[in-house]
Amino acid sequence: MAARIYQRPKNAMSSGKARLDEWILEFEQSEARRADPLMGWTGSGDTQAQVSLTFADCATAQAYAQKHGIDARVIPTPPKKLKLQAYADNFR
């Protein structure tokens, strides 16, 4: 089983910072998705892709993956870029 560990990203639709310190372990898909012939919905028989585990920090997530024999790779958190701008700049 392959998985990825990453820090929860900030929601673009909200200015809140709740749950941003959580780390998530998600399993990668082991089989391709296919379209259902009747309804046209996409799906697969891979139930592991539906599992998402949350942890307090990256070390705990890595320890869990190692304990259960999961091949996990850590995706580093990208640096935050602030665009400082004055309100008056909108009218120049």
mmCIF file with all atom_site columns, C-alpha atoms in Angstrom:
data_model
loop_
_atom_site.group_PDB
_atom_site.id
_atom_site.type_symbol
_atom_site.label_atom_id
_atom_site.label_alt_id
_atom_site.label_comp_id
_atom_site.label_asym_id
_atom_site.label_entity_id
_atom_site.label_seq_id
_atom_site.pdbx_PDB_ins_code
_atom_site.Cartn_x
_atom_site.Cartn_y
_atom_site.Cartn_z
_atom_site.occupancy
_atom_site.B_iso_or_equiv
_atom_site.pdbx_formal_charge
_atom_site.auth_seq_id
_atom_site.auth_comp_id
_atom_site.auth_asym_id
_atom_site.auth_atom_id
_atom_site.pdbx_PDB_model_num
ATOM 1  C CA . MET A 1 1  ? 0.000   0.000  0.000   1.00 0.00 ? 1  MET A CA 1
ATOM 2  C CA . ALA A 1 2  ? 1.259   3.437  -0.890  1.00 0.00 ? 2  ALA A CA 1
ATOM 3  C CA . ALA A 1 3  ? 0.171   6.561  0.951   1.00 0.00 ? 3  ALA A CA 1
ATOM 4  C CA . ARG A 1 4  ? 1.012   10.227 1.195   1.00 0.00 ? 4  ARG A CA 1
ATOM 5  C CA . ILE A 1 5  ? 1.337   12.355 4.317   1.00 0.00 ? 5  ILE A CA 1
ATOM 6  C CA . TYR A 1 6  ? 0.727   16.094 4.087   1.00 0.00 ? 6  TYR A CA 1
ATOM 7  C CA . GLN A 1 7  ? -0.352  19.008 6.231   1.00 0.00 ? 7  GLN A CA 1
ATOM 8  C CA . ARG A 1 8  ? -3.935  20.174 5.816   1.00 0.00 ? 8  ARG A CA 1
ATOM 9  C CA . PRO A 1 9  ? -4.025  23.209 3.471   1.00 0.00 ? 9  PRO A CA 1
ATOM 10 C CA . LYS A 1 10 ? -5.881  26.403 4.291   1.00 0.00 ? 10 LYS A CA 1
ATOM 11 C CA . ASN A 1 11 ? -9.349  26.651 2.827   1.00 0.00 ? 11 ASN A CA 1
ATOM 12 C CA . ALA A 1 12 ? -9.382  29.309 0.105   1.00 0.00 ? 12 ALA A CA 1
ATOM 13 C CA . MET A 1 13 ? -13.019 30.143 0.810   1.00 0.00 ? 13 MET A CA 1
ATOM 14 C CA . SER A 1 14 ? -12.456 31.065 4.450   1.00 0.00 ? 14 SER A CA 1
ATOM 15 C CA . SER A 1 15 ? -10.072 33.202 6.455   1.00 0.00 ? 15 SER A CA 1
ATOM 16 C CA . GLY A 1 16 ? -10.200 30.781 9.389   1.00 0.00 ? 16 GLY A CA 1
ATOM 17 C CA . LYS A 1 17 ? -7.165  28.848 10.541  1.00 0.00 ? 17 LYS A CA 1
ATOM 18 C CA . ALA A 1 18 ? -8.863  25.941 12.330  1.00 0.00 ? 18 ALA A CA 1
ATOM 19 C CA . ARG A 1 19 ? -7.350  22.453 11.908  1.00 0.00 ? 19 ARG A CA 1
ATOM 20 C CA . LEU A 1 20 ? -4.359  23.743 9.904   1.00 0.00 ? 20 LEU A CA 1
ATOM 21 C CA . ASP A 1 21 ? -1.935  22.018 12.260  1.00 0.00 ? 21 ASP A CA 1
ATOM 22 C CA . GLU A 1 22 ? -3.283  18.533 11.426  1.00 0.00 ? 22 GLU A CA 1
ATOM 23 C CA . TRP A 1 23 ? -1.384  16.077 9.239   1.00 0.00 ? 23 TRP A CA 1
ATOM 24 C CA . ILE A 1 24 ? -3.309  13.755 6.917   1.00 0.00 ? 24 ILE A CA 1
ATOM 25 C CA . LEU A 1 25 ? -2.399  10.256 5.749   1.00 0.00 ? 25 LEU A CA 1
ATOM 26 C CA . GLU A 1 26 ? -4.251  9.327  2.550   1.00 0.00 ? 26 GLU A CA 1
ATOM 27 C CA . PHE A 1 27 ? -3.871  6.129  0.577   1.00 0.00 ? 27 PHE A CA 1
ATOM 28 C CA . GLU A 1 28 ? -3.154  6.408  -3.126  1.00 0.00 ? 28 GLU A CA 1
ATOM 29 C CA . GLN A 1 29 ? -5.383  4.619  -5.609  1.00 0.00 ? 29 GLN A CA 1
ATOM 30 C CA . SER A 1 30 ? -4.339  1.096  -6.469  1.00 0.00 ? 30 SER A CA 1
ATOM 31 C CA . GLU A 1 31 ? -6.617  0.745  -9.498  1.00 0.00 ? 31 GLU A CA 1
ATOM 32 C CA . ALA A 1 32 ? -7.935  3.115  -12.130 1.00 0.00 ? 32 ALA A CA 1
ATOM 33 C CA . ARG A 1 33 ? -11.389 4.644  -11.907 1.00 0.00 ? 33 ARG A CA 1
ATOM 34 C CA . ARG A 1 34 ? -13.949 3.598  -14.460 1.00 0.00 ? 34 ARG A CA 1
ATOM 35 C CA . ALA A 1 35 ? -17.299 4.976  -15.572 1.00 0.00 ? 35 ALA A CA 1
ATOM 36 C CA . ASP A 1 36 ? -20.435 3.165  -14.522 1.00 0.00 ? 36 ASP A CA 1
ATOM 37 C CA . PRO A 1 37 ? -22.281 2.084  -17.682 1.00 0.00 ? 37 PRO A CA 1
ATOM 38 C CA . LEU A 1 38 ? -25.754 2.850  -16.307 1.00 0.00 ? 38 LEU A CA 1
ATOM 39 C CA . MET A 1 39 ? -25.366 6.159  -14.468 1.00 0.00 ? 39 MET A CA 1
ATOM 40 C CA . GLY A 1 40 ? -22.068 7.422  -15.852 1.00 0.00 ? 40 GLY A CA 1
ATOM 41 C CA . TRP A 1 41 ? -20.595 8.026  -12.391 1.00 0.00 ? 41 TRP A CA 1
ATOM 42 C CA . THR A 1 42 ? -16.934 7.258  -11.913 1.00 0.00 ? 42 THR A CA 1
ATOM 43 C CA . GLY A 1 43 ? -15.840 4.814  -9.264  1.00 0.00 ? 43 GLY A CA 1
ATOM 44 C CA . SER A 1 44 ? -13.590 1.910  -8.469  1.00 0.00 ? 44 SER A CA 1
ATOM 45 C CA . GLY A 1 45 ? -13.411 -1.101 -6.213  1.00 0.00 ? 45 GLY A CA 1
ATOM 46 C CA . ASP A 1 46 ? -10.537 0.409  -4.241  1.00 0.00 ? 46 ASP A CA 1
ATOM 47 C CA . THR A 1 47 ? -11.887 1.145  -0.758  1.00 0.00 ? 47 THR A CA 1
ATOM 48 C CA . GLN A 1 48 ? -8.515  2.272  0.625   1.00 0.00 ? 48 GLN A CA 1
ATOM 49 C CA . ALA A 1 49 ? -8.721  5.465  -1.453  1.00 0.00 ? 49 ALA A CA 1
ATOM 50 C CA . GLN A 1 50 ? -11.691 6.526  0.697   1.00 0.00 ? 50 GLN A CA 1
ATOM 51 C CA . VAL A 1 51 ? -9.672  6.373  3.943   1.00 0.00 ? 51 VAL A CA 1
ATOM 52 C CA . SER A 1 52 ? -8.177  9.575  5.339   1.00 0.00 ? 52 SER A CA 1
ATOM 53 C CA . LEU A 1 53 ? -6.475  9.534  8.751   1.00 0.00 ? 53 LEU A CA 1
ATOM 54 C CA . THR A 1 54 ? -5.590  12.679 10.699  1.00 0.00 ? 54 THR A CA 1
ATOM 55 C CA . PHE A 1 55 ? -2.664  13.055 13.111  1.00 0.00 ? 55 PHE A CA 1
ATOM 56 C CA . ALA A 1 56 ? -1.398  15.782 15.417  1.00 0.00 ? 56 ALA A CA 1
ATOM 57 C CA . ASP A 1 57 ? 2.049   15.930 13.823  1.00 0.00 ? 57 ASP A CA 1
ATOM 58 C CA . CYS A 1 58 ? 4.099   14.470 10.982  1.00 0.00 ? 58 CYS A CA 1
ATOM 59 C CA . ALA A 1 59 ? 6.178   12.192 13.221  1.00 0.00 ? 59 ALA A CA 1
ATOM 60 C CA . THR A 1 60 ? 3.054   10.470 14.553  1.00 0.00 ? 60 THR A CA 1
ATOM 61 C CA . ALA A 1 61 ? 1.766   9.878  11.031  1.00 0.00 ? 61 ALA A CA 1
ATOM 62 C CA . GLN A 1 62 ? 5.119   8.445  9.931   1.00 0.00 ? 62 GLN A CA 1
ATOM 63 C CA . ALA A 1 63 ? 5.248   6.188  13.007  1.00 0.00 ? 63 ALA A CA 1
ATOM 64 C CA . TYR A 1 64 ? 1.756   4.879  12.242  1.00 0.00 ? 64 TYR A CA 1
ATOM 65 C CA . ALA A 1 65 ? 2.696   4.168  8.628   1.00 0.00 ? 65 ALA A CA 1
ATOM 66 C CA . GLN A 1 66 ? 5.888   2.382  9.638   1.00 0.00 ? 66 GLN A CA 1
ATOM 67 C CA . LYS A 1 67 ? 4.105   0.320  12.312  1.00 0.00 ? 67 LYS A CA 1
ATOM 68 C CA . HIS A 1 68 ? 1.494   -0.909 9.829   1.00 0.00 ? 68 HIS A CA 1
ATOM 69 C CA . GLY A 1 69 ? 3.889   -1.466 6.903   1.00 0.00 ? 69 GLY A CA 1
ATOM 70 C CA . ILE A 1 70 ? 2.558   1.372  4.764   1.00 0.00 ? 70 ILE A CA 1
ATOM 71 C CA . ASP A 1 71 ? 4.953   2.862  2.214   1.00 0.00 ? 71 ASP A CA 1
ATOM 72 C CA . ALA A 1 72 ? 4.292   6.555  2.897   1.00 0.00 ? 72 ALA A CA 1
ATOM 73 C CA . ARG A 1 73 ? 5.944   9.607  1.412   1.00 0.00 ? 73 ARG A CA 1
ATOM 74 C CA . VAL A 1 74 ? 5.826   13.007 3.092   1.00 0.00 ? 74 VAL A CA 1
ATOM 75 C CA . ILE A 1 75 ? 4.811   15.978 0.982   1.00 0.00 ? 75 ILE A CA 1
ATOM 76 C CA . PRO A 1 76 ? 6.405   19.100 2.511   1.00 0.00 ? 76 PRO A CA 1
ATOM 77 C CA . THR A 1 77 ? 4.259   22.119 3.237   1.00 0.00 ? 77 THR A CA 1
ATOM 78 C CA . PRO A 1 78 ? 4.923   24.907 0.721   1.00 0.00 ? 78 PRO A CA 1
ATOM 79 C CA . PRO A 1 79 ? 6.106   28.219 2.209   1.00 0.00 ? 79 PRO A CA 1
ATOM 80 C CA . LYS A 1 80 ? 3.448   30.855 2.768   1.00 0.00 ? 80 LYS A CA 1
ATOM 81 C CA . LYS A 1 81 ? 3.610   33.891 0.503   1.00 0.00 ? 81 LYS A CA 1
ATOM 82 C CA . LEU A 1 82 ? 2.068   37.100 1.790   1.00 0.00 ? 82 LEU A CA 1
ATOM 83 C CA . LYS A 1 83 ? 1.050   39.810 -0.619  1.00 0.00 ? 83 LYS A CA 1
ATOM 84 C CA . LEU A 1 84 ? 1.064   42.992 1.436   1.00 0.00 ? 84 LEU A CA 1
ATOM 85 C CA . GLN A 1 85 ? -0.912  45.688 -0.249  1.00 0.00 ? 85 GLN A CA 1
ATOM 86 C CA . ALA A 1 86 ? -2.589  48.877 0.877   1.00 0.00 ? 86 ALA A CA 1
ATOM 87 C CA . TYR A 1 87 ? -6.248  49.516 0.112   1.00 0.00 ? 87 TYR A CA 1
ATOM 88 C CA . ALA A 1 88 ? -5.258  52.747 -1.653  1.00 0.00 ? 88 ALA A CA 1
ATOM 89 C CA . ASP A 1 89 ? -3.329  50.723 -4.255  1.00 0.00 ? 89 ASP A CA 1
ATOM 90 C CA . ASN A 1 90 ? -6.687  49.706 -5.763  1.00 0.00 ? 90 ASN A CA 1
ATOM 91 C CA . PHE A 1 91 ? -7.257  53.278 -6.948  1.00 0.00 ? 91 PHE A CA 1
ATOM 92 C CA . ARG A 1 92 ? -3.881  54.064 -8.517  1.00 0.00 ? 92 ARG A CA 1
#
